[in-house]
Coordinates of N, CA and C in Angstrom, one line a residue:
X1 N 15.9 -18.4 6.9 CA 15.1 -19.6 6.7 C 15.8 -20.4 5.5
X2 N 16.0 -21.6 5.7 CA 16.6 -22.4 4.6 C 15.5 -23.3 4.0
X3 N 15.8 -23.9 2.9 CA 14.9 -24.6 2.1 C 14.2 -25.8 2.8
X4 N 15.0 -26.5 3.6 CA 14.5 -27.7 4.3 C 13.5 -27.2 5.4
X5 N 13.7 -26.1 6.1 CA 12.8 -25.6 7.0 C 11.5 -25.2 6.3
X6 N 11.6 -24.6 5.2 CA 10.4 -24.2 4.5 C 9.6 -25.4 4.0
X7 N 10.3 -26.4 3.5 CA 9.6 -27.6 3.1 C 8.8 -28.3 4.2
X8 N 9.5 -28.3 5.4 CA 8.8 -28.9 6.6 C 7.6 -28.0 7.0
X9 N 7.8 -26.7 6.9 CA 6.8 -25.7 7.3 C 5.5 -25.9 6.5
X10 N 5.6 -26.2 5.2 CA 4.5 -26.3 4.3 C 4.0 -27.7 4.1
X11 N 4.5 -28.6 4.9 CA 4.2 -30.1 4.7 C 2.7 -30.3 4.8
X12 N 1.9 -29.6 5.7 CA 0.5 -29.8 5.8 C -0.3 -29.1 4.7
X13 N 0.3 -28.1 4.1 CA -0.3 -27.4 3.0 C -0.3 -28.2 1.7
X14 N 0.8 -28.9 1.4 CA 0.9 -29.7 0.2 C 2.2 -29.3 -0.5
X15 N 2.4 -29.9 -1.7 CA 3.7 -29.7 -2.3 C 3.9 -28.2 -2.8
X16 N 5.0 -27.7 -2.6 CA 5.4 -26.3 -3.0 C 6.7 -26.3 -3.7
X17 N 6.8 -25.3 -4.6 CA 8.1 -25.1 -5.3 C 8.8 -23.9 -4.6
X18 N 10.0 -24.1 -4.3 CA 10.8 -23.1 -3.6 C 12.0 -22.7 -4.5
X19 N 12.0 -21.4 -4.9 CA 13.0 -20.9 -5.8 C 13.7 -19.7 -5.3
X20 N 15.0 -19.6 -5.5 CA 15.8 -18.4 -5.0 C 15.2 -17.2 -5.6
X21 N 15.0 -16.2 -4.8 CA 14.4 -14.9 -5.2 C 14.8 -13.8 -4.3
X22 N 15.3 -12.7 -4.8 CA 15.8 -11.6 -4.0 C 16.8 -12.1 -3.0
X23 N 16.6 -11.8 -1.8 CA 17.5 -12.2 -0.7 C 17.0 -13.4 0.0
X24 N 16.1 -14.2 -0.6 CA 15.5 -15.3 0.0 C 14.9 -16.3 -1.0
X25 N 13.6 -16.7 -0.8 CA 13.0 -17.6 -1.7 C 11.6 -17.2 -2.0
X26 N 11.2 -17.5 -3.2 CA 9.8 -17.4 -3.7 C 9.1 -18.8 -3.5
X27 N 7.9 -18.8 -3.0 CA 7.2 -20.1 -2.7 C 6.0 -20.1 -3.6
X28 N 5.8 -21.2 -4.4 CA 4.7 -21.2 -5.2 C 4.0 -22.6 -5.2
X29 N 2.8 -22.6 -5.6 CA 2.0 -23.9 -5.7 C 1.2 -23.8 -7.0
X30 N 1.2 -24.8 -7.7 CA 0.4 -24.9 -9.0 C 0.8 -23.7 -9.9
X31 N 2.1 -23.4 -9.9 CA 2.6 -22.3 -10.8 C 2.3 -20.9 -10.4
X32 N 1.7 -20.7 -9.2 CA 1.4 -19.4 -8.7 C 2.2 -19.1 -7.5
X33 N 2.9 -18.0 -7.5 CA 3.7 -17.5 -6.4 C 2.8 -16.9 -5.3
X34 N 2.9 -17.4 -4.1 CA 2.0 -16.9 -3.0 C 2.7 -16.5 -1.8
X35 N 4.0 -16.7 -1.7 CA 4.7 -16.4 -0.5 C 6.2 -16.0 -0.8
X36 N 6.8 -15.2 0.1 CA 8.2 -14.8 0.0 C 8.8 -15.1 1.4
X37 N 9.9 -15.8 1.3 CA 10.7 -16.1 2.6 C 12.0 -15.2 2.4
X38 N 12.0 -14.2 3.2 CA 13.2 -13.2 3.1 C 13.8 -13.1 4.5
X39 N 14.9 -12.4 4.5 CA 15.6 -12.2 5.8 C 14.7 -11.6 6.9
X40 N 13.8 -10.7 6.4 CA 12.9 -10.0 7.2 C 11.7 -10.9 7.8
X41 N 11.5 -12.0 7.2 CA 10.5 -12.9 7.6 C 9.8 -13.6 6.5
X42 N 8.6 -14.2 6.8 CA 7.8 -15.0 5.8 C 6.6 -14.1 5.5
X43 N 6.4 -13.8 4.2 CA 5.3 -12.9 3.8 C 4.4 -13.7 2.8
X44 N 3.1 -13.6 3.1 CA 2.1 -14.3 2.3 C 1.4 -13.2 1.4
X45 N 0.9 -13.7 0.2 CA 0.2 -12.8 -0.7 C -1.1 -12.5 0.0
X46 N -1.5 -11.2 -0.1 CA -2.8 -10.7 0.6 C -3.5 -9.8 -0.4
X47 N -4.8 -9.7 -0.1 CA -5.7 -8.8 -0.9 C -6.7 -8.2 0.1
X48 N -7.7 -7.5 -0.5 CA -8.8 -6.9 0.4 C -9.5 -8.0 1.2
X49 N -9.6 -9.2 0.7 CA -10.3 -10.3 1.5 C -9.5 -10.7 2.7
X50 N -8.1 -10.9 2.5 CA -7.3 -11.4 3.6 C -6.6 -10.4 4.5
X51 N -6.4 -9.2 4.0 CA -5.7 -8.2 4.8 C -6.3 -8.0 6.2
X52 N -7.6 -8.0 6.4 CA -8.2 -7.8 7.7 C -7.7 -8.8 8.8
X53 N -7.4 -10.1 8.3 CA -6.9 -11.1 9.2 C -5.5 -10.8 9.7
X54 N -4.7 -10.3 8.8 CA -3.3 -9.9 9.1 C -3.3 -8.7 10.1
X55 N -4.2 -7.7 9.8 CA -4.3 -6.5 10.7 C -4.8 -7.0 12.1
X56 N -5.7 -7.9 12.2 CA -6.2 -8.4 13.5 C -5.1 -9.1 14.3
X57 N -4.1 -9.7 13.6 CA -3.0 -10.3 14.2 C -1.8 -9.4 14.5
X58 N -2.0 -8.1 14.1 CA -0.9 -7.1 14.3 C 0.2 -7.2 13.3
X59 N 0.0 -7.9 12.2 CA 1.1 -8.0 11.2 C 1.0 -6.8 10.3
X60 N 2.1 -6.6 9.5 CA 2.1 -5.4 8.6 C 2.6 -5.9 7.2
X61 N 2.5 -5.0 6.3 CA 2.9 -5.3 4.9 C 4.4 -5.4 4.8
X62 N 4.9 -6.0 3.7 CA 6.3 -6.0 3.4 C 6.8 -4.6 3.1
X63 N 7.9 -4.3 3.7 CA 8.5 -3.0 3.4 C 10.0 -3.2 3.2
X64 N 10.6 -2.3 2.3 CA 12.0 -2.3 2.1 C 12.5 -0.9 1.9
X65 N 13.8 -0.7 2.1 CA 14.4 0.7 2.0 C 15.1 0.9 0.7
X66 N 14.9 2.0 0.1 CA 15.8 2.4 -1.0 C 16.6 3.6 -0.5
X67 N 17.5 4.2 -1.3 CA 18.3 5.3 -0.8 C 17.4 6.5 -0.5
X68 N 16.3 6.6 -1.2 CA 15.5 7.8 -1.0 C 14.3 7.6 -0.1
X69 N 13.7 6.4 0.0 CA 12.5 6.2 0.8 C 12.3 4.8 1.2
X70 N 11.2 4.6 2.0 CA 10.7 3.3 2.4 C 9.6 2.9 1.4
X71 N 9.7 1.7 0.8 CA 8.6 1.3 -0.1 C 7.8 0.2 0.6
X72 N 6.5 0.4 0.6 CA 5.6 -0.6 1.2 C 4.9 -1.4 0.1
X73 N 4.9 -2.7 0.2 CA 4.3 -3.6 -0.8 C 3.1 -4.2 -0.1
X74 N 1.9 -3.6 -0.4 CA 0.7 -4.1 0.2 C 0.1 -5.4 -0.2
X75 N 0.8 -6.0 -1.2 CA 0.3 -7.3 -1.7 C 0.9 -8.5 -1.0
X76 N 1.9 -8.2 -0.1 CA 2.5 -9.3 0.7 C 2.5 -8.8 2.2
X77 N 2.0 -9.6 3.1 CA 1.9 -9.3 4.5 C 2.7 -10.3 5.3
X78 N 3.3 -9.9 6.4 CA 4.1 -10.8 7.2 C 3.2 -11.8 8.0
X79 N 3.6 -13.0 7.9 CA 2.9 -14.1 8.6 C 3.1 -13.9 10.1
X80 N 2.0 -14.0 10.9 CA 2.1 -13.9 12.3 C 3.0 -15.0 12.9
X81 N 3.8 -14.6 13.8 CA 4.9 -15.6 14.4 C 4.2 -16.8 15.0
X82 N 3.0 -16.7 15.6 CA 2.4 -17.8 16.3 C 2.1 -19.0 15.3
X83 N 2.0 -18.7 14.0 CA 1.7 -19.7 13.1 C 2.8 -20.7 12.8
X84 N 4.0 -20.3 13.1 CA 5.2 -21.2 12.9 C 5.1 -22.5 13.8
X85 N 4.3 -22.4 14.8 CA 4.1 -23.5 15.8 C 2.8 -24.3 15.5
X86 N 2.0 -23.8 14.6 CA 0.7 -24.4 14.3 C 0.6 -24.7 12.8
X87 N 1.0 -25.9 12.4 CA 1.1 -26.2 11.0 C -0.2 -26.3 10.3
X88 N -1.3 -26.7 11.1 CA -2.6 -26.8 10.5 C -3.1 -25.4 10.1
X89 N -3.0 -24.5 11.1 CA -3.5 -23.1 10.8 C -2.6 -22.4 9.8
X90 N -1.3 -22.7 9.8 CA -0.5 -22.2 8.8 C -0.9 -22.6 7.4
X91 N -1.3 -23.9 7.3 CA -1.8 -24.4 6.0 C -3.0 -23.7 5.5
X92 N -3.9 -23.3 6.5 CA -5.1 -22.5 6.1 C -4.7 -21.1 5.6
X93 N -3.8 -20.5 6.3 CA -3.4 -19.2 5.8 C -2.7 -19.3 4.5
X94 N -1.9 -20.3 4.2 CA -1.3 -20.5 2.9 C -2.3 -20.7 1.8
X95 N -3.4 -21.5 2.1 CA -4.4 -21.7 1.1 C -5.1 -20.3 0.8
X96 N -5.3 -19.5 1.8 CA -5.9 -18.2 1.6 C -5.0 -17.3 0.8
X97 N -3.7 -17.4 1.1 CA -2.7 -16.6 0.3 C -2.6 -17.1 -1.1
X98 N -2.7 -18.4 -1.4 CA -2.7 -18.9 -2.7 C -4.0 -18.4 -3.5
X99 N -5.1 -18.4 -2.8 CA -6.4 -17.9 -3.4 C -6.3 -16.4 -3.7
X100 N -5.6 -15.6 -2.8 CA -5.4 -14.2 -3.1 C -4.5 -14.0 -4.3
X101 N -3.5 -14.8 -4.4 CA -2.6 -14.7 -5.6 C -3.3 -15.1 -6.9
X102 N -4.2 -16.1 -6.8 CA -5.0 -16.5 -8.0 C -6.0 -15.4 -8.4
X103 N -6.6 -14.8 -7.4 CA -7.5 -13.7 -7.7 C -6.8 -12.5 -8.3
X104 N -5.6 -12.2 -7.9 CA -4.8 -11.2 -8.4 C -4.4 -11.5 -9.9
X105 N -4.1 -12.8 -10.1 CA -3.8 -13.2 -11.5 C -4.9 -13.0 -12.4
X106 N -6.1 -13.3 -12.0 CA -7.3 -13.1 -12.8 C -7.5 -11.7 -13.1
X107 N -7.3 -10.8 -12.1 CA -7.5 -9.3 -12.3 C -6.5 -8.8 -13.4
X108 N -5.3 -9.4 -13.4 CA -4.3 -8.9 -14.3 C -4.4 -9.4 -15.8
X109 N -5.3 -10.3 -16.0 CA -5.4 -10.9 -17.4 C -5.8 -9.7 -18.3
X110 N -5.2 -9.7 -19.5 CA -5.5 -8.6 -20.4 C -6.9 -8.8 -21.0
X111 N -7.6 -7.7 -21.1 CA -9.0 -7.8 -21.7 C -8.8 -7.8 -23.2
X112 N -9.7 -8.6 -23.8 CA -9.6 -8.6 -25.3 C -9.9 -7.2 -25.8
X113 N -9.1 -6.8 -26.8 CA -9.3 -5.5 -27.4 C -10.5 -5.5 -28.3
X114 N -11.3 -4.4 -28.2 CA -12.5 -4.3 -29.1 C -12.0 -3.9 -30.5
X115 N -12.6 -4.5 -31.4 CA -12.2 -4.1 -32.8 C -13.0 -2.8 -33.2
X116 N -12.3 -1.8 -33.4 CA -13.0 -0.5 -33.8 C -13.5 -0.6 -35.2
X117 N -14.7 -0.1 -35.4 CA -15.3 -0.1 -36.7 C -14.5 0.9 -37.6
X118 N -14.2 0.6 -38.8 CA -13.4 1.5 -39.6 C -14.4 2.4 -40.3
X119 N -14.1 3.6 -40.3 CA -14.9 4.6 -41.1 C -14.7 4.4 -42.6
X120 N -15.7 4.6 -43.3 CA -15.6 4.5 -44.8 C -14.7 5.6 -45.3
X121 N -13.5 5.3 -45.7 CA -12.6 6.2 -46.3 C -12.2 5.7 -47.6
X122 N -11.9 6.6 -48.5 CA -11.4 6.1 -49.8 C -10.1 5.4 -49.7
X123 N -9.9 4.4 -50.4 CA -8.6 3.6 -50.3 C -7.5 4.4 -50.9
X124 N -6.4 4.5 -50.2 CA -5.2 5.3 -50.7 C -4.4 4.3 -51.5
X125 N -3.8 4.8 -52.6 CA -2.9 4.0 -53.4 C -1.5 4.0 -52.7
X126 N -0.9 2.9 -52.6 CA 0.4 2.9 -52.0 C 1.4 3.7 -52.9
X127 N 2.3 4.4 -52.2 CA 3.3 5.2 -52.9 C 4.3 4.3 -53.6
X128 N 4.7 4.8 -54.7 CA 5.7 4.0 -55.5 C 7.0 4.0 -54.7
X129 N 7.6 2.8 -54.6 CA 8.8 2.6 -53.8 C 10.0 3.0 -54.7
X130 N 10.9 3.7 -54.1 CA 12.1 4.1 -54.8 C 13.1 3.0 -54.7
X131 N 13.9 2.7 -55.7 CA 14.9 1.6 -55.6 C 16.0 2.1 -54.7
X132 N 16.5 1.2 -53.9 CA 17.5 1.5 -52.9 C 18.9 1.2 -53.6
X133 N 19.7 2.2 -53.6 CA 21.0 2.0 -54.2 C 21.9 1.2 -53.2
X134 N 22.6 0.2 -53.8 CA 23.4 -0.7 -53.0 C 24.8 -0.1 -52.9
X135 N 25.3 -0.1 -51.7 CA 26.7 0.4 -51.5 C 27.7 -0.7 -51.7
X136 N 28.8 -0.4 -52.3 CA 29.8 -1.5 -52.5 C 30.3 -2.0 -51.1
X137 N 30.5 -3.3 -51.0 CA 30.9 -3.9 -49.8 C 32.4 -4.2 -49.9
X138 N 33.2 -3.7 -48.9 CA 34.6 -4.0 -48.9 C 34.8 -5.4 -48.5
X139 N 35.7 -6.1 -49.3 CA 36.0 -7.5 -49.0 C 37.1 -7.6 -48.0
X140 N 37.0 -8.5 -47.1 CA 38.0 -8.7 -46.0 C 39.0 -9.6 -46.6
X141 N 40.2 -9.3 -46.1 CA 41.3 -10.2 -46.5 C 41.2 -11.5 -45.8
X142 N 41.3 -12.6 -46.5 CA 41.2 -13.9 -45.9 C 42.6 -14.6 -46.0
X143 N 43.0 -15.1 -44.9 CA 44.3 -15.7 -44.9 C 44.1 -17.2 -45.1
X144 N 44.7 -17.7 -46.2 CA 44.6 -19.1 -46.5 C 45.7 -19.9 -45.9
X145 N 45.3 -21.0 -45.3 CA 46.3 -21.9 -44.7 C 46.5 -23.1 -45.6
X146 N 47.7 -23.5 -45.9 CA 48.0 -24.6 -46.7 C 47.6 -25.9 -46.1
X147 N 47.5 -27.0 -46.9 CA 47.1 -28.3 -46.4 C 48.1 -28.8 -45.3
X148 N 49.4 -28.6 -45.5 CA 50.4 -29.1 -44.6 C 50.2 -28.4 -43.2
X149 N 50.0 -27.1 -43.2 CA 49.8 -26.4 -41.9 C 48.5 -26.8 -41.3
X150 N 47.5 -27.0 -42.0 CA 46.2 -27.3 -41.5 C 46.3 -28.7 -40.9
X151 N 46.9 -29.6 -41.5 CA 47.1 -31.0 -41.0 C 47.9 -31.0 -39.7
X152 N 48.9 -30.1 -39.6 CA 49.8 -30.0 -38.4 C 49.0 -29.4 -37.3
X153 N 48.1 -28.5 -37.5 CA 47.3 -27.8 -36.5 C 46.3 -28.8 -35.9
X154 N 45.8 -29.7 -36.7 CA 44.7 -30.6 -36.2 C 45.3 -31.7 -35.3
X155 N 46.6 -31.9 -35.2 CA 47.2 -32.9 -34.4 C 47.1 -32.6 -33.0

């Protein structure tokens, strides 16, 4: 899939940003990545709300091979092939994928740390610092260039 094809494909969805990623492209809207266009196909972001729709269509999650095993990425599912011909329905699936990506972003936000109450302990006096002995620094030989040579070099 090339960039122009992807731009046309998402025309009914709205403006998208398409950036090179892995062996294809990452597709985002409003700063949130919601789709991957790879050699293996087009994959949309999915979660527990949207996965049943992909399963009903017979689609599966994104998988790739390493030397030792097959890795399954359950957060991206392959877009059903029939949607490439129906731009209105593809736009609906893209909106659902964007919503899934935004829900995942909210889940990942770090929770504010609770401030632990300090137990009443007697204050410790800071240890006296020992002076640091400085080591002598070896001077580097600097080659000086005369004015005549410097003028000649700048020409």
